[in-house]
């Protein structure tokens, strides 16, 4: 079975059976293809007799969301499994355990997290996750600090940058996030009801400057090893546990891109609450919860990152130069806000949308949510270089309502 081909459910079972020690010999395994993302096959393999199960994720040689006309490197499976292993060491318990990686089949076998829910679904159902801000701030602080020039050997870091060169997946981001939404592109996808908004995005030169500056940083600033696609569909969650999955877009880039992704996806859900909370009071309470979560994520990230720096910083100039740390953290906040803005805009007018907004059945409420998400996203973009506090993000979100 070693030459690359997309697995059938039966082949996935045979492969799982051949894994030594995981399932008992002769186990009658069941397989279901459960992939609902944009790019890959995902098999859930289980043994009903013992209750044991695992996940097999296989990269397809094209983007599933578009079809075979959009070829895509299988190397992303290597990137994903290597990133998961690094993240697992730096942020123990916050990513699934990798059991096995098969380079020929572009396939990673990992821990089954079916007792968790995809966070996007959880937020649509107005779930509350008291550990999330703590967990995701720890994930971000540890993975970003210890893969950067602040927290790891700077020569080894250069070699690690090389190992995570991910040009095809980066190109998707460069096009879909930092270009298409601001021009006429076949990739764009928006409803007629908001054609005026799409036109306004194309004409807004002040906005283009902000996007171009952030795009330039995404292209050139190898600051840390990023997850690269840290939206709420890449997070499995329960009230007690958070697991970050899917780092196939991992590469060395600006830290704010990961932090901004988390903030943007909470704000997209905030905009979608137009529909998901049916009563005014429940809506306002859930929105307040989302904003509290955003504030807690940044505040805890800032504290944890500074603490890691104070204890483990490897760069003498960065450690000992007065005010450098404050300057660095302020730039990180500003980048995070700018990238959050980019990520909100792309999910409304670009190729790949989010269920928080798209699954709103009532067209009027959906349109209202889309306009709100765009208003918040554009305001974040216009403000990012002036930002001094996370509270300003909360004000922008509240003003948008
Ligand atoms: C063609 S891939 C579309 C989107 O799906 C991924 O999750 C990334 O966000 C990418 O931009
Ligand atoms: Mg993904």
Short mmCIF file of C-alpha atoms and ligand atoms in Angstrom, two decimals:
data_model
loop_
_atom_site.label_atom_id
_atom_site.label_comp_id
_atom_site.label_asym_id
_atom_site.label_seq_id
_atom_site.Cartn_x
_atom_site.Cartn_y
_atom_site.Cartn_z
CA UNK A 1 0.00 0.00 0.00
CA UNK A 2 3.04 2.26 -0.01
CA UNK A 3 2.72 4.24 -3.32
CA UNK A 4 0.64 7.36 -2.85
CA UNK A 5 -3.06 7.08 -3.58
CA UNK A 6 -6.08 8.34 -1.64
CA UNK A 7 -7.12 5.59 0.78
CA UNK A 8 -10.52 3.93 0.78
CA UNK A 9 -12.22 3.27 4.12
CA UNK A 10 -11.29 -0.42 3.80
CA UNK A 11 -7.63 0.39 3.13
CA UNK A 12 -7.61 2.70 6.14
CA UNK A 13 -8.78 -0.24 8.26
CA UNK A 14 -6.06 -2.51 6.84
CA UNK A 15 -3.42 0.10 7.57
CA UNK A 16 -4.69 0.56 11.14
CA UNK A 17 -4.63 -3.22 11.65
CA UNK A 18 -1.01 -3.31 10.54
CA UNK A 19 -0.02 -0.80 13.24
CA UNK A 20 1.62 -2.87 15.87
CA UNK A 21 0.15 -2.79 19.37
CA UNK A 22 -2.58 -0.23 18.89
CA UNK A 23 -5.57 -2.49 18.24
CA UNK A 24 -5.77 -6.11 19.47
CA UNK A 25 -4.96 -8.70 16.83
CA UNK A 26 -8.01 -9.69 14.78
CA UNK A 27 -10.00 -6.65 15.98
CA UNK A 28 -13.05 -5.92 13.80
CA UNK A 29 -12.37 -2.29 13.02
CA UNK A 30 -14.82 0.28 11.68
CA UNK A 31 -13.84 3.21 9.47
CA UNK A 32 -15.68 6.44 8.62
CA UNK A 33 -14.40 9.29 6.44
CA UNK A 34 -15.26 12.36 8.52
CA UNK A 35 -13.20 15.11 6.85
CA UNK A 36 -15.22 18.30 6.59
CA UNK A 37 -12.30 20.69 6.10
CA UNK A 38 -11.15 22.25 2.86
CA UNK A 39 -8.16 20.06 2.02
CA UNK A 40 -7.82 16.50 3.37
CA UNK A 41 -9.31 13.06 3.95
CA UNK A 42 -9.86 12.21 7.61
CA UNK A 43 -10.70 8.65 8.69
CA UNK A 44 -12.03 7.75 12.12
CA UNK A 45 -10.99 4.17 12.87
CA UNK A 46 -12.49 2.42 15.88
CA UNK A 47 -12.71 -0.95 17.54
CA UNK A 48 -16.21 -1.23 19.08
CA UNK A 49 -15.08 -4.16 21.24
CA UNK A 50 -12.44 -2.21 23.17
CA UNK A 51 -13.63 1.35 22.53
CA UNK A 52 -10.15 2.21 21.19
CA UNK A 53 -9.96 4.58 18.25
CA UNK A 54 -7.59 6.77 16.24
CA UNK A 55 -7.61 9.35 13.48
CA UNK A 56 -5.89 8.94 10.11
CA UNK A 57 -5.45 12.16 8.21
CA UNK A 58 -4.34 11.96 4.59
CA UNK A 59 -3.39 14.89 2.40
CA UNK A 60 -4.96 14.92 -1.08
CA UNK A 61 -2.82 16.16 -3.98
CA UNK A 62 -5.30 19.00 -4.57
CA UNK A 63 -7.47 21.38 -2.55
CA UNK A 64 -10.66 19.43 -1.79
CA UNK A 65 -12.67 22.65 -1.46
CA UNK A 66 -11.98 23.53 -5.13
CA UNK A 67 -11.20 20.18 -6.79
CA UNK A 68 -8.40 18.63 -8.84
CA UNK A 69 -7.91 21.85 -10.78
CA UNK A 70 -6.06 23.24 -7.72
CA UNK A 71 -3.04 20.94 -7.18
CA UNK A 72 -1.46 21.08 -3.75
CA UNK A 73 1.76 19.63 -2.36
CA UNK A 74 1.63 16.45 -0.28
CA UNK A 75 4.60 17.79 1.71
CA UNK A 76 2.05 19.56 3.88
CA UNK A 77 1.46 16.22 5.65
CA UNK A 78 5.14 16.19 6.72
CA UNK A 79 4.91 19.82 7.81
CA UNK A 80 1.78 19.06 9.82
CA UNK A 81 3.17 16.01 11.61
CA UNK A 82 6.49 17.73 12.40
CA UNK A 83 4.73 20.86 13.63
CA UNK A 84 2.42 18.77 15.83
CA UNK A 85 5.42 17.06 17.38
CA UNK A 86 7.17 20.37 18.11
CA UNK A 87 3.97 21.93 19.47
CA UNK A 88 3.34 18.84 21.61
CA UNK A 89 6.75 19.28 23.24
CA UNK A 90 6.35 23.02 23.79
CA UNK A 91 2.70 22.97 24.83
CA UNK A 92 2.11 19.54 26.38
CA UNK A 93 -1.49 18.35 26.35
CA UNK A 94 -2.65 21.07 23.96
CA UNK A 95 -2.28 19.13 20.67
CA UNK A 96 -3.22 15.55 19.69
CA UNK A 97 -0.55 12.91 20.15
CA UNK A 98 1.03 11.76 16.86
CA UNK A 99 1.30 7.95 16.68
CA UNK A 100 2.79 7.53 13.21
CA UNK A 101 3.65 9.45 10.02
CA UNK A 102 3.79 7.78 6.60
CA UNK A 103 5.64 9.98 4.08
CA UNK A 104 4.68 7.87 1.03
CA UNK A 105 0.98 8.04 1.76
CA UNK A 106 1.18 11.64 3.09
CA UNK A 107 -0.64 10.38 6.14
CA UNK A 108 -0.54 11.11 9.87
CA UNK A 109 -2.05 8.78 12.44
CA UNK A 110 -2.98 10.52 15.64
CA UNK A 111 -5.03 10.62 18.81
CA UNK A 112 -8.81 10.56 18.34
CA UNK A 113 -10.42 13.61 19.91
CA UNK A 114 -14.05 12.67 19.26
CA UNK A 115 -14.90 13.38 22.88
CA UNK A 116 -14.22 17.04 22.02
CA UNK A 117 -16.22 19.27 19.67
CA UNK A 118 -14.89 21.55 16.97
CA UNK A 119 -14.82 24.93 18.66
CA UNK A 120 -16.60 26.68 15.78
CA UNK A 121 -19.58 24.35 16.32
CA UNK A 122 -19.32 24.86 20.09
CA UNK A 123 -19.46 28.64 19.72
CA UNK A 124 -22.37 28.47 17.28
CA UNK A 125 -24.21 26.54 19.98
CA UNK A 126 -23.24 29.32 22.43
CA UNK A 127 -21.02 27.01 24.49
CA UNK A 128 -18.77 28.43 27.19
CA UNK A 129 -15.23 27.20 27.69
CA UNK A 130 -13.76 28.43 30.97
CA UNK A 131 -10.29 26.99 30.29
CA UNK A 132 -9.94 28.22 26.74
CA UNK A 133 -8.27 31.60 27.36
CA UNK A 134 -5.73 29.97 29.67
CA UNK A 135 -5.03 27.09 27.28
CA UNK A 136 -4.79 29.02 24.03
CA UNK A 137 -2.66 31.77 25.60
CA UNK A 138 -0.31 29.07 26.88
CA UNK A 139 -0.22 27.39 23.46
CA UNK A 140 0.53 30.71 21.76
CA UNK A 141 3.09 31.94 24.29
CA UNK A 142 5.02 28.65 24.44
CA UNK A 143 5.04 27.77 20.75
CA UNK A 144 5.79 31.31 19.57
CA UNK A 145 8.40 32.20 22.19
CA UNK A 146 10.41 28.97 22.07
CA UNK A 147 10.58 28.86 18.26
CA UNK A 148 11.69 32.49 17.95
CA UNK A 149 15.10 34.16 18.16
CA UNK A 150 14.13 35.22 21.68
CA UNK A 151 13.78 31.69 23.00
CA UNK A 152 15.86 29.24 20.96
CA UNK A 153 19.38 28.89 19.65
CA UNK A 154 19.51 31.33 16.74
CA UNK A 155 21.55 29.06 14.45
CA UNK A 156 19.21 26.13 15.05
CA UNK A 157 16.31 28.43 14.40
CA UNK A 158 17.64 29.19 10.92
CA UNK A 159 17.77 25.47 10.17
CA UNK A 160 14.25 25.08 11.50
CA UNK A 161 13.06 27.90 9.23
CA UNK A 162 14.43 25.87 6.33
CA UNK A 163 12.53 22.77 7.41
CA UNK A 164 9.27 24.67 7.47
CA UNK A 165 9.49 26.34 4.07
CA UNK A 166 5.87 25.88 2.96
CA UNK A 167 5.52 27.86 -0.28
CA UNK A 168 2.30 26.42 -1.67
CA UNK A 169 0.29 26.72 1.53
CA UNK A 170 1.71 30.21 2.13
CA UNK A 171 0.65 31.19 -1.39
CA UNK A 172 -2.94 30.19 -0.54
CA UNK A 173 -2.83 32.58 2.41
CA UNK A 174 -1.10 35.33 0.43
CA UNK A 175 -3.79 35.17 -2.25
CA UNK A 176 -6.92 34.42 -0.27
CA UNK A 177 -6.23 36.69 2.70
CA UNK A 178 -3.93 39.42 1.49
CA UNK A 179 -4.93 39.99 -2.12
CA UNK A 180 -8.19 38.57 -3.53
CA UNK A 181 -10.65 40.36 -1.20
CA UNK A 182 -9.29 43.73 -2.41
CA UNK A 183 -9.55 43.10 -6.15
CA UNK A 184 -11.75 41.37 -8.71
CA UNK A 185 -10.77 37.71 -8.37
CA UNK A 186 -12.35 34.44 -9.46
CA UNK A 187 -11.57 33.13 -5.99
CA UNK A 188 -13.90 35.60 -4.30
CA UNK A 189 -17.27 34.43 -3.13
CA UNK A 190 -19.86 36.81 -1.73
CA UNK A 191 -23.60 37.22 -1.85
CA UNK A 192 -25.22 39.76 -4.18
CA UNK A 193 -26.73 41.47 -1.13
CA UNK A 194 -23.27 42.71 -0.10
CA UNK A 195 -21.87 43.50 -3.55
CA UNK A 196 -21.65 47.15 -2.41
CA UNK A 197 -19.33 46.08 0.42
CA UNK A 198 -17.09 44.13 -1.96
CA UNK A 199 -16.89 47.15 -4.24
CA UNK A 200 -16.03 49.40 -1.29
CA UNK A 201 -13.21 47.01 -0.29
CA UNK A 202 -11.75 47.30 -3.77
CA UNK A 203 -11.81 51.10 -3.65
CA UNK A 204 -10.52 51.69 -0.11
CA UNK A 205 -6.90 52.76 -0.63
CA UNK A 206 -6.28 53.49 3.06
CA UNK A 207 -7.32 49.90 3.82
CA UNK A 208 -5.08 48.60 1.01
CA UNK A 209 -2.06 50.23 2.65
CA UNK A 210 -2.74 48.39 5.93
CA UNK A 211 -3.26 45.07 4.13
CA UNK A 212 -0.12 45.57 2.01
CA UNK A 213 1.96 46.26 5.14
CA UNK A 214 0.64 43.14 6.88
CA UNK A 215 1.10 41.09 3.71
CA UNK A 216 4.71 42.26 3.49
CA UNK A 217 5.33 41.09 7.06
CA UNK A 218 3.68 37.76 6.30
CA UNK A 219 6.00 37.36 3.30
CA UNK A 220 9.23 38.34 5.03
CA UNK A 221 9.15 38.23 8.84
CA UNK A 222 10.35 34.77 9.96
CA UNK A 223 9.62 35.61 13.59
CA UNK A 224 8.42 32.23 14.92
CA UNK A 225 7.04 28.86 13.85
CA UNK A 226 3.35 29.55 13.30
CA UNK A 227 0.44 27.17 13.28
CA UNK A 228 -0.56 29.16 10.22
CA UNK A 229 -4.34 28.52 10.22
CA UNK A 230 -5.44 28.91 13.83
CA UNK A 231 -9.17 29.44 13.35
CA UNK A 232 -11.84 27.87 15.58
CA UNK A 233 -12.22 24.99 13.09
CA UNK A 234 -8.61 24.06 14.00
CA UNK A 235 -9.43 23.74 17.69
CA UNK A 236 -11.11 20.81 19.44
CA UNK A 237 -12.62 21.76 22.76
CA UNK A 238 -14.56 20.78 25.88
CA UNK A 239 -15.06 22.91 29.00
CA UNK A 240 -12.05 21.10 30.49
CA UNK A 241 -9.73 20.66 27.52
CA UNK A 242 -8.37 22.43 24.43
CA UNK A 243 -6.54 20.70 21.57
CA UNK A 244 -5.10 22.57 18.60
CA UNK A 245 -5.14 20.52 15.39
CA UNK A 246 -4.30 20.90 11.68
CA UNK A 247 -0.99 22.85 11.48
CA UNK A 248 -0.47 22.05 7.78
CA UNK A 249 -0.04 25.79 7.05
CA UNK A 250 2.84 25.93 9.56
CA UNK A 251 5.78 28.11 8.49
CA UNK A 252 8.05 30.75 9.99
CA UNK A 253 6.08 33.99 9.99
CA UNK A 254 4.88 36.90 12.12
CA UNK A 255 3.53 35.84 15.52
CA UNK A 256 0.54 38.16 15.28
CA UNK A 257 -0.83 36.06 12.42
CA UNK A 258 -1.65 33.18 14.82
CA UNK A 259 -2.89 35.41 17.64
CA UNK A 260 -4.99 37.44 15.19
CA UNK A 261 -6.56 34.25 13.80
CA UNK A 262 -7.93 33.32 17.22
CA UNK A 263 -9.25 36.84 17.88
CA UNK A 264 -10.82 37.09 14.40
CA UNK A 265 -12.70 33.84 14.72
CA UNK A 266 -14.16 34.83 18.09
CA UNK A 267 -15.23 38.11 16.50
CA UNK A 268 -16.76 36.34 13.50
CA UNK A 269 -18.87 34.36 15.92
CA UNK A 270 -19.67 37.65 17.71
CA UNK A 271 -21.02 39.00 14.41
CA UNK A 272 -22.96 35.78 13.79
CA UNK A 273 -24.73 36.11 17.15
CA UNK A 274 -27.12 38.28 15.20
CA UNK A 275 -28.85 34.96 14.64
CA UNK A 276 -27.47 32.29 16.97
CA UNK A 277 -28.75 33.94 20.15
CA UNK A 278 -32.40 34.56 19.47
CA UNK A 279 -33.20 36.75 22.47
CA UNK A 280 -31.62 40.19 22.84
CA UNK A 281 -30.48 39.56 26.39
CA UNK A 282 -28.89 36.19 25.60
CA UNK A 283 -27.17 37.73 22.58
CA UNK A 284 -25.67 40.56 24.61
CA UNK A 285 -24.55 38.15 27.33
CA UNK A 286 -22.88 35.81 24.87
CA UNK A 287 -21.23 38.69 23.07
CA UNK A 288 -19.90 39.97 26.39
CA UNK A 289 -18.53 36.47 27.06
CA UNK A 290 -16.73 36.46 23.70
CA UNK A 291 -15.22 39.89 24.36
CA UNK A 292 -14.14 38.86 27.87
CA UNK A 293 -12.47 35.83 26.29
CA UNK A 294 -10.62 38.01 23.79
CA UNK A 295 -9.41 40.29 26.57
CA UNK A 296 -8.32 37.32 28.71
CA UNK A 297 -6.45 35.70 25.80
CA UNK A 298 -4.36 38.77 25.09
CA UNK A 299 -3.78 39.66 28.75
CA UNK A 300 -2.69 36.14 29.65
CA UNK A 301 -0.63 35.76 26.47
CA UNK A 302 1.18 39.03 27.28
CA UNK A 303 1.93 37.91 30.85
CA UNK A 304 3.06 34.42 29.86
CA UNK A 305 5.21 35.55 26.95
CA UNK A 306 6.97 38.18 29.11
CA UNK A 307 7.52 35.61 31.89
CA UNK A 308 9.08 33.13 29.43
CA UNK A 309 11.25 35.91 28.06
CA UNK A 310 12.41 37.01 31.56
CA UNK A 311 13.28 33.43 32.49
CA UNK A 312 14.49 31.88 29.23
CA UNK A 313 15.47 34.75 26.91
CA UNK A 314 18.59 33.85 24.87
CA UNK A 315 19.29 37.16 23.14
CA UNK A 316 21.41 39.51 25.28
CA UNK A 317 20.47 42.68 23.41
CA UNK A 318 16.77 41.82 23.51
CA UNK A 319 16.97 40.87 27.19
CA UNK A 320 18.96 43.82 28.46
CA UNK A 321 17.87 46.77 26.31
CA UNK A 322 15.53 48.94 28.29
CA UNK A 323 12.02 49.13 26.88
CA UNK A 324 12.74 46.62 24.08
CA UNK A 325 10.31 44.10 25.58
CA UNK A 326 7.54 46.73 25.84
CA UNK A 327 8.16 47.79 22.24
CA UNK A 328 8.10 44.16 21.07
CA UNK A 329 4.84 43.36 22.89
CA UNK A 330 3.17 46.49 21.55
CA UNK A 331 4.17 45.53 17.99
CA UNK A 332 2.77 42.04 18.61
CA UNK A 333 -0.54 43.48 19.77
CA UNK A 334 -0.71 45.75 16.74
CA UNK A 335 0.11 42.92 14.33
CA UNK A 336 -2.47 40.67 16.00
CA UNK A 337 -5.16 43.31 15.55
CA UNK A 338 -4.21 43.89 11.92
CA UNK A 339 -4.17 40.19 11.06
CA UNK A 340 -7.48 39.71 12.88
CA UNK A 341 -8.95 42.38 10.58
CA UNK A 342 -7.59 40.65 7.45
CA UNK A 343 -8.98 37.33 8.57
CA UNK A 344 -12.45 38.71 9.21
CA UNK A 345 -12.67 40.38 5.82
CA UNK A 346 -11.53 37.26 3.90
CA UNK A 347 -14.19 35.06 5.55
CA UNK A 348 -16.98 37.31 4.23
CA UNK A 349 -15.94 38.09 0.65
CA UNK A 350 -13.15 35.57 -0.08
CA UNK A 351 -13.11 31.92 -1.09
CA UNK A 352 -13.55 30.04 2.19
CA UNK A 353 -16.22 31.21 4.60
CA UNK A 354 -17.21 30.27 8.16
CA UNK A 355 -20.35 28.49 9.36
CA UNK A 356 -20.83 31.08 12.15
CA UNK A 357 -22.04 33.44 9.40
CA UNK A 358 -22.78 31.34 6.31
CA UNK A 359 -25.11 28.91 8.08
CA UNK A 360 -27.43 31.67 9.28
CA UNK A 361 -30.62 30.65 7.47
CA UNK A 362 -32.42 34.00 7.56
CA UNK A 363 -31.01 36.06 4.63
CA UNK A 364 -31.61 39.41 6.35
CA UNK A 365 -29.86 38.37 9.56
CA UNK A 366 -27.06 36.78 7.55
CA UNK A 367 -26.54 40.00 5.64
CA UNK A 368 -26.54 42.00 8.88
CA UNK A 369 -23.94 39.63 10.35
CA UNK A 370 -21.78 39.88 7.21
CA UNK A 371 -21.89 43.67 7.28
CA UNK A 372 -21.05 43.70 10.98
CA UNK A 373 -18.09 41.34 10.49
CA UNK A 374 -16.80 43.55 7.67
CA UNK A 375 -17.27 46.72 9.73
CA UNK A 376 -15.29 45.24 12.63
CA UNK A 377 -12.62 43.75 10.34
CA UNK A 378 -12.09 47.04 8.48
CA UNK A 379 -12.00 49.04 11.71
CA UNK A 380 -9.36 46.70 13.15
CA UNK A 381 -7.29 47.09 10.00
CA UNK A 382 -7.53 50.88 10.06
CA UNK A 383 -6.64 51.01 13.76
CA UNK A 384 -3.94 48.35 14.01
CA UNK A 385 -0.84 50.57 13.85
CA UNK A 386 -2.27 52.96 16.46
CA UNK A 387 -3.34 50.31 18.95
CA UNK A 388 -2.00 50.41 22.51
CA UNK A 389 -4.38 48.11 24.38
CA UNK A 390 -6.63 45.10 23.77
CA UNK A 391 -9.50 47.16 25.21
CA UNK A 392 -9.54 49.08 21.94
CA UNK A 393 -10.52 45.88 20.12
CA UNK A 394 -13.46 45.44 22.49
CA UNK A 395 -14.54 49.04 21.84
CA UNK A 396 -14.38 48.51 18.08
CA UNK A 397 -16.50 45.36 18.35
CA UNK A 398 -19.10 47.08 20.55
CA UNK A 399 -19.28 50.11 18.27
CA UNK A 400 -19.90 47.86 15.28
CA UNK A 401 -23.17 46.59 16.73
C1 LIG B 1 -8.04 26.41 -0.41
S1 LIG B 1 -7.91 26.33 1.27
C2 LIG B 1 -8.98 27.53 1.93
C3 LIG B 1 -8.75 27.82 3.37
O1 LIG B 1 -8.90 26.66 4.15
C4 LIG B 1 -7.89 26.61 5.15
O2 LIG B 1 -8.43 26.27 6.38
C5 LIG B 1 -7.23 27.96 5.14
O3 LIG B 1 -7.84 28.88 6.01
C6 LIG B 1 -7.37 28.34 3.71
O4 LIG B 1 -7.22 29.72 3.50
MG1 LIG B 2 -7.29 23.09 8.24
#
